[in-house]
XYZ file of C-alpha atoms in Angstrom:
731
model
C -34.187 402.657 272.263
C -33.514 402.992 268.698
C -30.237 402.484 266.725
C -30.061 406.679 266.605
C -30.240 406.816 270.286
C -27.079 404.184 270.536
C -25.113 405.754 267.564
C -25.148 408.961 270.149
C -24.704 407.169 273.054
C -21.513 404.943 271.711
C -20.007 408.487 270.313
C -19.877 409.906 273.841
C -18.222 406.916 275.273
C -14.797 407.723 276.834
C -11.559 406.406 277.424
C -10.681 405.860 280.638
C -7.770 405.503 282.306
C -6.209 403.845 285.024
C -3.092 403.080 287.012
C -1.069 399.646 286.419
C 0.294 399.384 290.189
C -3.273 400.976 291.994
C -6.389 399.697 289.509
C -8.567 401.529 291.437
C -7.423 404.722 290.272
C -9.466 405.661 287.243
C -9.544 408.890 285.644
C -11.253 410.632 282.433
C -8.041 411.601 281.218
C -4.356 410.461 280.635
C -1.777 411.337 283.821
C -0.254 410.055 286.832
C -1.264 408.032 289.307
C -1.750 410.216 293.003
C -0.505 407.173 294.759
C 2.601 406.194 293.052
C 2.974 408.667 289.860
C 3.190 405.967 287.619
C 1.585 406.878 284.095
C -1.875 406.134 284.030
C -2.749 403.180 281.043
C -5.939 403.014 278.645
C -8.418 400.608 280.117
C -9.374 399.287 276.499
C -8.764 395.780 276.022
C -6.061 394.179 274.161
C -8.667 391.681 272.216
C -12.299 392.954 270.612
C -13.913 391.303 273.124
C -12.716 392.944 275.929
C -13.227 396.434 273.907
C -16.936 395.353 273.173
C -17.088 394.656 277.143
C -15.561 397.732 277.640
C -17.920 399.860 275.464
C -20.638 398.155 277.222
C -19.801 398.824 280.829
C -18.700 402.870 279.881
C -22.764 403.013 278.581
C -23.850 403.070 282.155
C -23.375 405.258 284.921
C -20.328 406.827 286.335
C -20.533 404.143 289.263
C -19.640 401.253 286.882
C -16.530 402.816 285.624
C -14.767 400.354 288.032
C -16.211 397.447 286.153
C -15.551 398.721 283.227
C -11.397 398.484 283.837
C -10.462 395.677 282.037
C -8.231 394.019 284.576
C -6.562 391.154 282.181
C -5.449 393.713 279.883
C -4.067 396.023 282.290
C -2.509 392.778 284.453
C -0.401 392.350 280.939
C 0.419 396.003 280.295
C 1.584 395.704 283.891
C 4.057 392.523 283.452
C 5.361 393.818 279.942
C 6.323 397.649 281.675
C 7.755 396.329 284.443
C 10.042 393.299 282.355
C 11.096 396.319 279.943
C 12.314 398.416 282.993
C 14.184 395.458 284.804
C 15.441 394.248 281.483
C 17.115 397.521 280.964
C 17.930 398.126 284.702
C 19.728 394.623 284.689
C 21.705 395.518 281.219
C 22.864 398.497 283.037
C 23.819 397.153 285.955
C 25.777 394.568 284.947
C 28.754 397.003 283.825
C 28.093 398.764 286.974
C 28.266 396.245 289.103
C 31.544 394.644 287.611
C 33.321 398.757 288.187
C 32.053 399.069 291.536
C 34.264 398.323 294.315
C 33.127 395.293 294.709
C 33.849 394.480 291.623
C 37.495 395.749 291.835
C 37.878 395.095 295.392
C 36.738 392.017 295.772
C 36.510 389.976 292.591
C 39.995 391.699 291.348
C 38.431 392.431 288.415
C 40.555 395.138 286.179
C 38.693 396.227 283.007
C 39.678 398.864 280.968
C 38.194 402.499 281.868
C 38.385 404.423 278.920
C 37.453 407.511 281.054
C 37.676 407.776 285.077
C 35.854 404.607 286.672
C 33.400 407.600 288.864
C 32.369 409.431 285.699
C 31.863 406.196 283.866
C 29.345 404.432 286.683
C 27.692 408.150 286.782
C 27.228 407.703 282.914
C 25.494 404.120 283.204
C 23.548 404.920 286.570
C 21.749 408.165 285.781
C 19.653 406.360 283.142
C 18.847 403.616 286.230
C 17.780 406.413 288.491
C 15.609 408.649 286.493
C 14.491 406.763 283.878
C 13.654 402.843 285.194
C 13.421 403.839 288.509
C 11.293 407.128 287.788
C 7.964 405.307 288.977
C 9.982 405.381 292.942
C 10.759 409.410 292.778
C 7.568 410.136 291.230
C 5.472 407.734 293.144
C 7.695 409.778 296.123
C 6.772 413.480 295.037
C 2.770 412.223 294.986
C 2.987 410.478 298.451
C 4.376 413.345 299.961
C 2.249 415.782 298.138
C -0.875 413.487 299.758
C 1.044 413.419 303.021
C 1.556 409.821 303.037
C 4.685 407.851 303.620
C 4.831 404.405 301.812
C 7.392 401.817 300.048
C 8.105 404.823 296.911
C 9.140 406.988 299.609
C 11.848 404.720 301.236
C 12.924 403.583 298.182
C 13.716 406.722 296.684
C 15.545 407.338 299.483
C 17.991 404.976 299.345
C 18.109 405.385 295.780
C 19.149 409.260 295.849
C 21.151 409.403 298.776
C 23.078 406.676 297.564
C 23.420 408.215 293.907
C 23.444 411.757 295.026
C 26.128 411.565 297.382
C 27.978 409.219 294.499
C 27.508 412.549 292.216
C 29.022 414.993 295.018
C 32.290 412.782 295.443
C 32.708 412.629 291.692
C 32.551 415.980 291.095
C 34.519 417.168 294.414
C 36.824 413.859 295.182
C 36.515 412.052 291.609
C 39.236 409.189 293.226
C 36.906 408.118 296.255
C 34.917 405.363 297.046
C 31.350 405.802 295.412
C 27.743 403.856 295.864
C 26.482 404.030 292.071
C 26.263 400.123 292.476
C 24.010 400.667 295.494
C 21.467 403.220 293.722
C 21.358 401.378 290.486
C 21.227 397.506 292.099
C 17.906 398.790 294.412
C 16.426 400.010 291.394
C 16.713 396.629 289.477
C 16.223 394.504 292.615
C 13.159 396.240 293.554
C 12.319 396.306 289.514
C 12.409 392.614 289.348
C 10.598 391.970 292.407
C 7.262 393.875 290.981
C 7.620 392.208 287.957
C 7.260 388.928 290.075
C 4.452 390.275 291.371
C 3.188 391.202 288.138
C 3.512 387.897 286.215
C 1.379 386.109 289.744
C -1.083 388.938 289.570
C -1.674 387.998 285.642
C -1.762 384.530 286.348
C -4.566 385.072 288.524
C -6.678 386.839 285.693
C -7.256 384.158 283.252
C -10.549 383.089 285.198
C -11.707 386.722 283.854
C -9.946 386.306 280.473
C -12.116 383.033 280.044
C -15.774 384.918 281.371
C -14.337 387.913 278.861
C -14.037 385.095 276.333
C -17.599 384.185 276.657
C -19.346 387.409 274.838
C -19.440 386.870 270.825
C -17.926 389.772 269.500
C -20.977 390.074 266.893
C -24.506 389.248 267.441
C -27.728 389.376 265.054
C -30.697 391.578 265.956
C -34.046 392.439 264.377
C -33.698 396.141 263.635
C -36.410 397.819 261.283
C -37.973 394.859 260.236
C -34.402 393.337 258.961
C -31.491 391.209 260.866
C -28.432 392.631 260.953
C -25.144 391.919 262.580
C -23.870 394.705 264.544
C -21.245 394.031 267.345
C -22.446 392.832 270.995
C -21.225 396.072 272.290
C -24.616 397.911 270.460
C -26.844 395.660 272.131
C -29.546 397.738 273.900
C -32.466 396.971 276.108
C -35.467 395.478 273.952
C -33.444 394.502 270.959
C -34.905 391.310 269.162
C -31.411 388.846 269.018
C -31.585 385.920 267.118
C -29.653 383.267 267.691
C -28.761 379.889 265.937
C -27.256 376.457 267.026
C -23.709 377.267 267.734
C -23.712 380.929 268.836
C -23.190 382.349 272.022
C -26.135 384.621 274.030
C -24.472 387.745 274.150
C -26.904 389.605 276.628
C -29.559 388.619 279.206
C -32.984 388.105 278.266
C -36.291 386.589 277.384
C -37.151 384.079 274.947
C -39.861 385.590 272.804
C -40.119 382.993 269.915
C -38.531 379.325 269.470
C -36.968 377.025 271.767
C -33.737 375.436 272.464
C -31.736 373.341 274.563
C -28.413 375.620 276.009
C -25.530 374.840 277.822
C -25.201 377.284 280.500
C -22.170 375.617 282.192
C -19.427 378.043 281.706
C -21.522 380.679 283.810
C -23.619 378.834 285.971
C -21.214 375.792 286.459
C -24.008 373.131 286.092
C -22.831 370.860 283.305
C -26.851 369.535 281.773
C -28.307 371.562 279.128
C -31.390 373.442 280.395
C -34.406 373.389 277.535
C -35.377 376.920 277.365
C -39.009 377.694 275.541
C -40.722 381.280 275.443
C -40.638 383.424 278.420
C -37.810 381.505 279.756
C -34.758 383.444 280.846
C -31.081 383.225 278.835
C -27.633 384.547 280.840
C -25.171 386.066 278.536
C -22.231 383.914 278.066
C -24.287 380.908 277.514
C -24.214 378.473 274.403
C -27.161 377.866 272.414
C -27.153 374.094 271.161
C -30.094 372.954 269.125
C -32.546 375.212 268.242
C -32.998 378.905 266.492
C -35.135 381.462 268.911
C -35.367 384.594 269.241
C -35.174 386.832 272.789
C -35.596 390.156 274.005
C -32.623 391.899 275.557
C -33.430 392.414 279.191
C -30.126 393.472 280.754
C -27.373 394.757 278.764
C -23.909 396.228 279.691
C -23.008 396.135 283.489
C -26.614 394.476 284.114
C -25.946 391.421 283.170
C -25.054 388.347 285.047
C -22.122 388.001 283.168
C -20.646 391.493 283.539
C -21.462 391.449 287.513
C -19.313 388.070 287.921
C -16.354 390.080 286.532
C -17.159 393.064 288.449
C -17.179 390.794 291.751
C -14.081 389.262 290.764
C -12.246 392.281 289.788
C -13.244 394.159 292.806
C -12.509 391.552 295.021
C -9.005 391.227 293.887
C -8.442 395.152 294.193
C -10.135 395.072 297.968
C -7.695 394.880 300.839
C -8.132 392.321 303.809
C -8.165 393.494 307.202
C -5.228 392.232 307.187
C -3.706 394.089 304.672
C -4.657 397.333 306.242
C -2.702 396.567 309.191
C 0.273 395.980 307.239
C -0.374 399.260 305.452
C -0.332 401.181 308.984
C 2.941 398.765 309.661
C 4.614 400.106 306.400
C 4.107 403.626 306.949
C 5.497 403.196 310.344
C 8.557 401.108 309.187
C 9.276 404.474 306.902
C 9.697 406.556 309.887
C 11.541 403.753 311.820
C 13.982 402.981 308.674
C 14.691 406.748 308.084
C 15.441 407.042 311.961
C 17.378 404.074 311.730
C 19.304 405.216 309.185
C 20.020 408.362 310.556
C 20.458 406.738 313.690
C 23.424 404.968 312.057
C 25.090 407.579 310.655
C 24.607 409.771 313.569
C 26.142 406.617 316.051
C 28.994 405.753 313.747
C 30.125 409.117 312.525
C 29.689 411.047 315.697
C 30.108 408.561 318.855
C 32.185 405.827 316.892
C 34.111 408.420 314.934
C 33.973 406.484 312.118
C 34.524 408.327 308.848
C 32.095 409.922 306.894
C 32.181 407.214 304.144
C 31.867 404.166 306.837
C 28.616 406.166 308.416
C 26.900 406.873 305.489
C 27.343 403.480 304.284
C 25.797 402.098 307.336
C 22.769 404.461 307.061
C 22.253 403.496 303.511
C 22.474 400.310 304.122
C 20.013 400.310 306.958
C 17.299 402.289 304.566
C 17.421 400.125 301.622
C 17.330 396.612 303.720
C 13.956 398.565 305.968
C 11.963 398.594 302.515
C 8.726 397.150 303.987
C 8.402 396.001 299.876
C 7.400 392.425 301.057
C 5.550 393.723 303.543
C 3.121 395.426 300.787
C 3.322 392.485 298.647
C 2.227 390.288 301.714
C -1.116 390.177 301.021
C -2.272 391.402 297.970
C -1.016 388.499 295.920
C -2.419 386.024 298.040
C -5.756 387.920 297.738
C -5.473 387.673 293.941
C -4.745 384.584 293.619
C -7.492 382.815 295.994
C -9.935 385.004 294.572
C -8.632 383.757 291.058
C -8.553 379.996 292.407
C -12.584 380.682 293.980
C -13.501 381.941 290.206
C -11.655 379.058 288.622
C -14.068 376.845 290.693
C -17.123 378.526 290.189
C -16.940 380.559 293.734
C -17.378 383.929 293.381
C -16.139 385.948 296.369
C -17.201 389.550 296.804
C -13.998 390.917 298.436
C -11.286 390.404 300.492
C -12.260 390.894 303.617
C -14.925 387.712 303.051
C -12.060 385.700 301.721
C -10.286 386.061 305.175
C -13.460 386.430 307.756
C -15.176 383.354 306.235
C -11.734 381.484 307.832
C -12.885 382.289 311.050
C -16.835 380.330 311.012
C -18.036 378.671 313.686
C -21.595 378.135 312.644
C -23.082 377.636 309.771
C -26.919 377.667 308.966
C -28.285 375.549 305.796
C -31.757 376.536 304.036
C -33.050 373.133 303.334
C -34.852 373.659 300.046
C -32.581 373.706 297.094
C -29.521 373.961 299.174
C -29.604 370.503 300.556
C -32.455 369.309 298.366
C -32.463 369.472 294.895
C -35.742 372.014 295.165
C -37.578 370.456 292.664
C -40.865 368.388 294.815
C -42.540 365.598 293.174
C -45.789 364.557 294.869
C -45.655 361.112 296.400
C -49.099 360.906 298.106
C -52.209 361.856 297.991
C -55.264 360.795 300.093
C -59.008 361.957 300.280
C -61.182 361.912 303.203
C -65.051 362.689 304.042
C -65.805 361.745 300.772
C -63.248 363.517 298.462
C -61.008 360.997 296.623
C -57.599 361.645 295.792
C -58.125 362.447 292.345
C -60.723 365.098 293.479
C -58.061 366.387 296.231
C -55.422 366.788 293.860
C -57.602 368.445 291.184
C -58.514 371.034 293.585
C -55.148 371.406 294.948
C -54.099 371.962 291.547
C -56.997 374.582 290.850
C -55.770 376.567 293.853
C -51.831 376.235 293.163
C -52.469 377.229 289.472
C -52.177 380.742 290.938
C -49.078 379.858 292.363
C -45.367 379.780 291.818
C -44.403 377.704 294.826
C -42.334 374.831 294.055
C -44.861 372.828 296.214
C -47.582 373.917 294.260
C -45.898 373.700 290.649
C -45.318 369.791 291.896
C -49.015 369.597 292.410
C -50.204 371.315 289.336
C -47.573 368.908 287.377
C -48.671 365.616 289.059
C -52.320 366.800 288.014
C -51.526 367.372 284.319
C -49.584 363.896 284.365
C -53.012 362.822 285.517
C -55.316 364.389 282.880
C -56.951 365.992 285.715
C -59.662 368.978 284.662
C -57.982 372.195 286.736
C -60.889 374.304 287.471
C -60.466 377.757 287.672
C -60.150 379.647 291.568
C -61.744 383.398 292.124
C -60.855 385.195 295.154
C -57.448 383.874 295.364
C -55.166 384.772 298.348
C -51.774 383.743 299.127
C -50.612 383.688 303.130
C -47.024 384.000 303.090
C -45.617 381.065 304.973
C -48.746 379.018 305.440
C -50.742 378.463 302.543
C -53.168 379.355 299.723
C -57.211 380.248 299.783
C -59.571 380.814 297.907
C -62.951 380.018 296.249
C -63.487 377.246 293.363
C -66.915 376.496 292.582
C -68.834 378.613 294.730
C -66.835 376.815 297.631
C -63.984 377.544 300.042
C -60.854 376.049 299.593
C -57.839 376.587 301.864
C -54.569 374.923 300.914
C -51.027 374.759 302.557
C -49.834 374.073 306.073
C -51.958 372.375 309.180
C -51.064 375.418 310.814
C -53.342 377.115 308.312
C -56.373 375.113 308.747
C -56.037 375.523 312.556
C -55.505 379.354 312.470
C -58.993 379.194 310.786
C -60.691 377.013 313.350
C -60.762 374.071 310.875
C -60.075 370.716 313.100
C -57.371 368.250 311.928
C -57.416 366.123 314.798
C -59.741 363.232 313.196
C -56.844 362.382 310.511
C -53.862 363.064 312.887
C -52.253 359.637 312.418
C -52.130 359.744 308.747
C -50.824 363.276 308.731
C -48.492 361.991 311.457
C -47.041 359.038 309.045
C -46.603 361.080 306.068
C -44.778 363.691 307.936
C -42.655 361.047 309.565
C -41.414 359.888 306.567
C -39.737 363.200 305.854
C -42.274 364.459 303.222
C -43.697 368.077 303.190
C -47.631 368.381 303.508
C -50.170 369.990 301.837
C -53.475 370.104 303.924
C -56.561 371.002 302.428
C -59.907 372.044 303.259
C -63.519 372.765 301.330
C -66.067 374.947 303.354
C -64.816 374.195 306.593
C -63.917 370.646 306.433
C -60.466 368.961 306.474
C -60.695 366.568 303.088
C -57.637 365.702 301.914
C -53.381 365.775 302.192
C -50.976 365.348 299.395
C -47.335 364.469 300.418
C -44.827 366.265 298.452
C -40.791 365.091 298.600
C -37.834 367.217 297.521
C -34.612 364.467 296.624
C -31.510 365.452 298.882
C -29.071 366.119 296.538
C -26.372 363.611 296.257
C -23.275 365.469 297.976
C -25.082 366.817 300.597
C -24.639 364.045 303.380
C -20.836 364.258 302.425
C -21.094 368.248 302.533
C -22.450 368.015 306.520
C -19.725 365.320 307.618
C -16.865 367.494 305.711
C -18.494 370.866 307.603
C -18.496 368.866 311.085
C -14.777 367.900 310.089
C -13.889 371.888 310.033
C -14.961 372.611 313.697
C -18.352 374.011 312.352
C -21.783 373.813 313.958
C -24.196 372.859 311.756
C -27.501 374.038 311.619
C -30.746 373.714 309.147
C -33.479 375.992 308.428
C -36.600 375.161 306.633
C -40.310 376.464 306.398
C -41.460 372.567 306.427
C -42.936 370.677 309.312
C -40.896 369.817 312.200
C -41.329 365.735 311.536
C -40.088 366.941 308.049
C -37.051 368.937 308.950
C -36.659 366.090 311.764
C -36.360 363.056 309.515
C -34.039 365.295 307.070
C -31.802 366.303 309.627
C -31.490 362.530 310.950
C -30.723 361.081 307.521
C -28.093 364.017 306.752
C -26.813 364.094 310.330
C -27.680 367.154 311.437
C -28.581 367.541 315.102
C -30.287 371.120 315.592
C -32.480 372.452 312.892
C -35.194 375.225 312.695
C -38.140 373.968 311.548
C -41.944 375.863 310.413
C -39.855 379.016 310.142
C -41.522 381.875 307.880
C -39.018 383.364 305.185
C -39.084 387.071 306.925
C -38.254 385.090 310.155
C -35.423 383.202 309.108
C -32.721 386.644 309.722
C -33.992 386.465 313.558
C -32.643 382.680 314.127
C -29.349 383.648 312.608
C -28.960 386.439 315.118
C -30.023 383.952 317.834
C -26.932 382.193 316.617
C -24.759 385.168 316.836
C -26.006 386.014 320.670
C -24.656 382.605 321.336
C -21.164 384.187 320.367
C -21.144 382.448 317.176
C -19.555 383.950 313.711
C -22.400 382.837 311.444
C -22.708 381.978 307.745
C -26.084 381.618 305.827
C -26.458 379.255 303.054
C -29.825 379.760 301.062
C -30.495 380.637 297.515
C -30.820 383.962 297.868
C -34.103 385.053 297.042
C -36.299 384.319 299.872
C -33.539 384.052 302.349
C -32.030 387.401 301.259
C -32.592 388.800 304.850
C -30.958 386.472 306.571
C -28.117 386.227 304.014
C -27.795 389.863 304.542
C -27.918 389.309 308.607
C -25.085 386.397 308.724
C -21.605 387.415 309.207
C -20.796 385.712 306.113
C -23.834 384.943 303.383
C -23.324 382.060 301.012
C -25.696 382.626 297.940
C -25.700 378.921 296.587
C -26.862 377.890 292.959
C -28.422 380.736 291.422
C -26.318 383.229 289.718
C -29.485 385.307 289.989
C -29.139 389.100 290.649
C -30.438 388.492 293.928
C -27.760 386.057 294.475
C -25.312 388.299 293.781
C -26.435 391.677 295.378
C -27.006 389.647 298.940
C -24.112 386.752 298.840
C -20.697 387.658 300.438
C -19.878 384.790 298.148
C -21.970 383.236 295.834
C -21.283 379.692 294.510
C -22.475 379.099 291.051
C -23.025 375.287 290.988
C -26.042 374.162 292.810
C -23.554 371.334 294.386
C -23.202 372.217 298.407
C -20.070 370.715 298.664
C -18.505 374.006 297.055
C -19.703 375.331 300.343
C -16.802 373.188 302.343
C -14.550 374.325 299.110
C -14.768 377.856 299.901
C -13.817 377.451 303.559
C -10.973 375.181 302.585
C -9.944 378.154 300.260
C -10.322 380.908 302.884
C -8.436 379.102 305.310
C -5.358 378.110 302.998
C -5.394 381.543 301.975
C -5.359 382.862 305.493
C -2.763 380.788 306.292
C -0.521 382.293 303.283
C -1.165 385.860 304.287
C -0.092 384.908 307.742
C 3.457 383.538 306.573
C 3.785 386.636 304.145
C 3.124 389.279 307.400
C 6.110 386.977 309.484
C 7.876 386.414 306.837
C 8.255 390.417 305.858
C 8.217 391.135 309.394
C 10.405 389.133 310.767
C 13.021 389.924 307.733
C 12.637 394.021 308.283
C 13.331 393.516 312.427
C 16.171 391.007 312.017
C 17.826 392.461 309.131
C 17.647 396.706 310.568
C 20.303 396.377 312.978
C 22.794 393.995 310.895
C 22.609 396.807 308.117
C 23.075 399.536 310.659
C 26.177 397.801 311.941
C 24.956 396.658 315.248
C 26.977 393.676 315.252
C 29.920 395.085 312.867
C 32.457 395.536 316.010
C 31.249 392.661 317.679
C 31.238 389.771 315.285
C 32.091 391.701 311.894
C 29.012 391.655 310.259
C 28.071 394.260 308.134
C 25.969 394.652 305.027
C 26.950 396.394 301.868
C 23.754 398.899 300.576
C 24.106 396.460 296.896
C 23.585 393.419 299.296
C 21.859 394.869 301.304
C 19.201 396.153 297.884
C 19.781 392.077 297.122
C 18.323 390.919 300.402
C 15.609 393.463 300.522
C 14.607 392.313 297.210
C 14.536 388.488 297.586
C 12.057 388.809 300.806
C 9.919 390.361 297.991
C 10.226 387.509 295.444
C 9.604 384.741 298.437
C 6.624 386.742 299.597
C 4.885 386.909 295.543
C 6.193 382.857 295.233
C 4.777 381.840 298.501
C 1.546 383.755 297.292
C 1.461 381.873 293.641
C 2.290 378.456 295.820
C -1.473 378.634 297.329
C -2.483 377.486 293.472
C -1.666 373.807 295.532
C -4.391 374.044 297.301
C -6.726 373.830 294.410
C -6.120 369.779 294.333
C -7.361 369.609 298.134
C -10.845 372.045 298.009
C -13.095 369.199 296.725
C -11.296 366.271 298.377
């Protein structure tokens, strides 16, 4: 794509508008959220980096617009808006409270009254109800329009009932006791609860802000034969980007000239710099350390690994956990219960008990106010936001809230051996030759046929042959037999190289060398057996080093109560040796890549809730089959697509950290749901005056508002306390 095309593209980019309370709501033009009625906020970030990222996303399809939303910016705007509303409400509520019946009758205050008290309270309360508290009124309008009952409906009901009845009394009976303070304090306390929620949500976006900051604002590209500097957001496919030492990689691409050492730690979590040469891939957000090189842009905008990571974290924080769906239904019913209880309280006191109208209304308003399920609505979203933020901070990317919650339910976990428990970088340890073939001849032929393969074992054999400076012949009639090995013709001779089963399936006898083959297999080595013209001639032993943290991981997983199963395509004796070293009792060996899925299903058929851990490429079907798919160590497109959880580092102990985080998150969810539910169940009868005649217990509407808001603050604070689990994730 040329520069002109790009300019046209940029000119057509539109600013998107999102709801601060419901970030999933995105519109092309300003307006109000259909869910809550709040003004939609432009999604452009406060910094040039976030702006560039948004522009990059906006160039993509409509399906990618959710990814264009810059949550860090919106989180900040949410907090600022709620803080402003709360402070204005608080400033006006203080004199309202002091002039209210509570201030006059209980605090015995005798403040000057330039105008009648009720008229003064009316003047002070009106901007609170219709200005700072307008989000609840407009939210109620849009909710009822959509035929939904939510917290805004209940809050607005309590506020308007208190306010409108007070206005009525002010006009018809100016000296009557009113409820202005209830309306004002209800708005103020709810706004304070929302402000605390915004603060907790914004605190979870630190990891996202760090990711946005990885994108450099400018990049040097070759256009028209000249090197020019352009915004990173304007890089298009096939642009040649020039990077010098210290520069950040702006997009994903492939090196076409030069070489360098690149620090990918901020993206992948791997601390050791990686040497990159021609044809090597570079990942946006990594840092060039040493040399100068040029690379061709392959993935831009929302296609980059970094953009997908950001999208994944944002999606997770905005998704709903299964527990939240239950809470949402409960909140809807609680609205009905609250309004019904309020009406029952009013008629019970006014008609049955014969109390005065004002007394009955006081109990009714108190009941409606305290029954507001605000805390119930906050119970799980705040925990999810904090939990996913903690995960992202520790290079654990969780796709959605359901995954975060369901990971705690795991009863069995299947671990791929190569690349997960082992380094995935095998090295040749033994080469044996038979039937007139020397070890060098065996290695030379295996390297020749292996040079046409990308398999790690073939690469290890080729590397060893190069180290020994052996001549690698050309191969013809090459054929890769999936899961078994390679076949080809070298110097007119038919060569088979791979698993022993490859030879036996082609009627080649391997029994004559049984003892030596078994001896190598018993040592835990992967074997590559070779035959020439129908006769077995040698074997190469390859060892893949076990990762330092693998044994610790297995021990910790067992301590968490999980059944640990290893799966591998290697020989049974190899799997047995590795399993014995790591303490894994159950394993599936000699499994073809396409068959791994069936073994996961086998465990599921046994009634287990199963996680599959793999590299995200060969293990993709098994990852998809599992109840929870965990892609480890890659940060690749395939890993991101197939795994419910992506562990950006290659450390298997991050599996333990992910499970511990899930269990801690679910514990907080349960605590919050219990607190919110029990609070409402206990508070409603007290507010309704059920215990007033017997024990003298009652709550004025303003006190109900305070207690209702207090429950929301406790729930939000408890969610933030989830951060205390961080030191325990890697213990």
